[in-house]
CSV table of C-alpha atoms in Angstrom, one decimal:
chain,number,residue,atom,x,y,z
A,1,UNK,CA,0.0,0.0,0.0
A,2,UNK,CA,2.8,2.4,0.8
A,3,UNK,CA,4.3,1.9,-2.6
A,4,UNK,CA,0.9,2.4,-4.2
A,5,UNK,CA,0.3,5.6,-2.2
A,6,UNK,CA,3.8,6.9,-3.1
A,7,UNK,CA,3.2,6.4,-6.8
A,8,UNK,CA,-0.2,8.0,-6.7
A,9,UNK,CA,1.1,11.1,-4.9
A,10,UNK,CA,3.6,11.5,-7.8
A,11,UNK,CA,0.9,11.2,-10.4
A,12,UNK,CA,-0.2,14.6,-11.8
A,13,UNK,CA,-3.7,13.3,-12.6
A,14,UNK,CA,-4.5,12.8,-8.9
A,15,UNK,CA,-6.1,15.9,-7.4
A,16,UNK,CA,-4.3,17.8,-4.7
A,17,UNK,CA,-6.9,17.1,-2.1
A,18,UNK,CA,-6.6,13.3,-2.7
A,19,UNK,CA,-2.8,13.6,-2.5
A,20,UNK,CA,-3.2,15.1,1.0
A,21,UNK,CA,-5.3,12.1,2.0
A,22,UNK,CA,-2.7,9.8,0.5
A,23,UNK,CA,0.0,11.5,2.5
A,24,UNK,CA,-2.0,11.2,5.7
A,25,UNK,CA,-2.6,7.5,5.1
A,26,UNK,CA,1.0,6.8,4.3
A,27,UNK,CA,2.1,8.4,7.6
A,28,UNK,CA,-0.7,6.5,9.4
A,29,UNK,CA,0.4,3.2,7.9
A,30,UNK,CA,4.1,3.8,8.6
A,31,UNK,CA,3.6,5.1,12.1
A,32,UNK,CA,4.4,2.6,14.9
A,33,UNK,CA,1.6,4.2,17.0
A,34,UNK,CA,-1.9,2.8,16.4
A,35,UNK,CA,-5.3,3.4,17.9
A,36,UNK,CA,-5.6,-0.3,18.5
A,37,UNK,CA,-2.3,-2.1,19.4
A,38,UNK,CA,-1.2,-4.6,16.8
A,39,UNK,CA,-0.9,-7.4,19.3
A,40,UNK,CA,-4.7,-7.6,19.7
A,41,UNK,CA,-5.8,-10.4,17.4
A,42,UNK,CA,-8.0,-9.3,14.4
A,43,UNK,CA,-8.6,-5.8,15.7
A,44,UNK,CA,-4.9,-4.8,15.8
A,45,UNK,CA,-4.4,-4.4,12.0
A,46,UNK,CA,-8.0,-3.4,11.4
A,47,UNK,CA,-7.4,0.4,12.0
A,48,UNK,CA,-4.7,0.4,9.3
A,49,UNK,CA,-7.0,-1.5,6.9
A,50,UNK,CA,-9.9,0.9,7.5
A,51,UNK,CA,-7.7,4.0,6.9
A,52,UNK,CA,-6.2,2.5,3.7
A,53,UNK,CA,-9.6,1.5,2.4
A,54,UNK,CA,-11.2,4.9,3.1
A,55,UNK,CA,-8.4,6.7,1.4
A,56,UNK,CA,-8.6,4.4,-1.6
A,57,UNK,CA,-12.3,4.8,-1.8
A,58,UNK,CA,-11.9,8.6,-1.8
A,59,UNK,CA,-9.2,8.4,-4.4
A,60,UNK,CA,-11.2,6.3,-6.8
A,61,UNK,CA,-14.1,8.7,-6.5
A,62,UNK,CA,-11.9,11.7,-7.2
A,63,UNK,CA,-9.4,10.4,-9.7
A,64,UNK,CA,-10.9,7.1,-11.1
A,65,UNK,CA,-10.1,3.5,-10.5
A,66,UNK,CA,-8.0,3.2,-13.7
A,67,UNK,CA,-5.3,5.3,-12.1
A,68,UNK,CA,-5.2,3.0,-9.0
A,69,UNK,CA,-5.0,-0.1,-11.3
A,70,UNK,CA,-2.2,1.6,-13.3
A,71,UNK,CA,0.0,2.0,-10.2
A,72,UNK,CA,-0.9,-1.2,-8.5
A,73,UNK,CA,2.2,-3.5,-8.5
A,74,UNK,CA,0.6,-6.6,-7.3
A,75,UNK,CA,-1.9,-9.1,-8.8
A,76,UNK,CA,-4.7,-7.1,-10.5
A,77,UNK,CA,-7.4,-9.4,-8.9
A,78,UNK,CA,-6.2,-8.4,-5.5
A,79,UNK,CA,-6.8,-4.7,-5.9
A,80,UNK,CA,-10.1,-5.4,-7.7
A,81,UNK,CA,-11.3,-7.4,-4.6
A,82,UNK,CA,-10.1,-4.7,-2.2
A,83,UNK,CA,-11.9,-1.9,-4.2
A,84,UNK,CA,-15.1,-4.0,-4.5
A,85,UNK,CA,-15.1,-4.9,-0.8
A,86,UNK,CA,-15.0,-1.3,0.2
A,87,UNK,CA,-17.4,-0.1,-2.4
A,88,UNK,CA,-14.8,1.9,-4.3
A,89,UNK,CA,-15.4,0.3,-7.6
């Protein structure tokens, strides 16, 4: 996700407001401080996932899903499932 967010921030087609949200999410994901500690099963990583999904959803609405697909470095089916799961596609 951090690589995806980094690439999206550099893309001139992404609106400035969406880039601010991407920056916020990148800092959130990289930060060792979490609202819910990571050692709590299931709930620990959930706050990171929710932040990433919310920012991706916002980005798709502002810039379009094709830009996200273009910068995704993993399996295309993975990002498709993530975007569908959170209603971003």
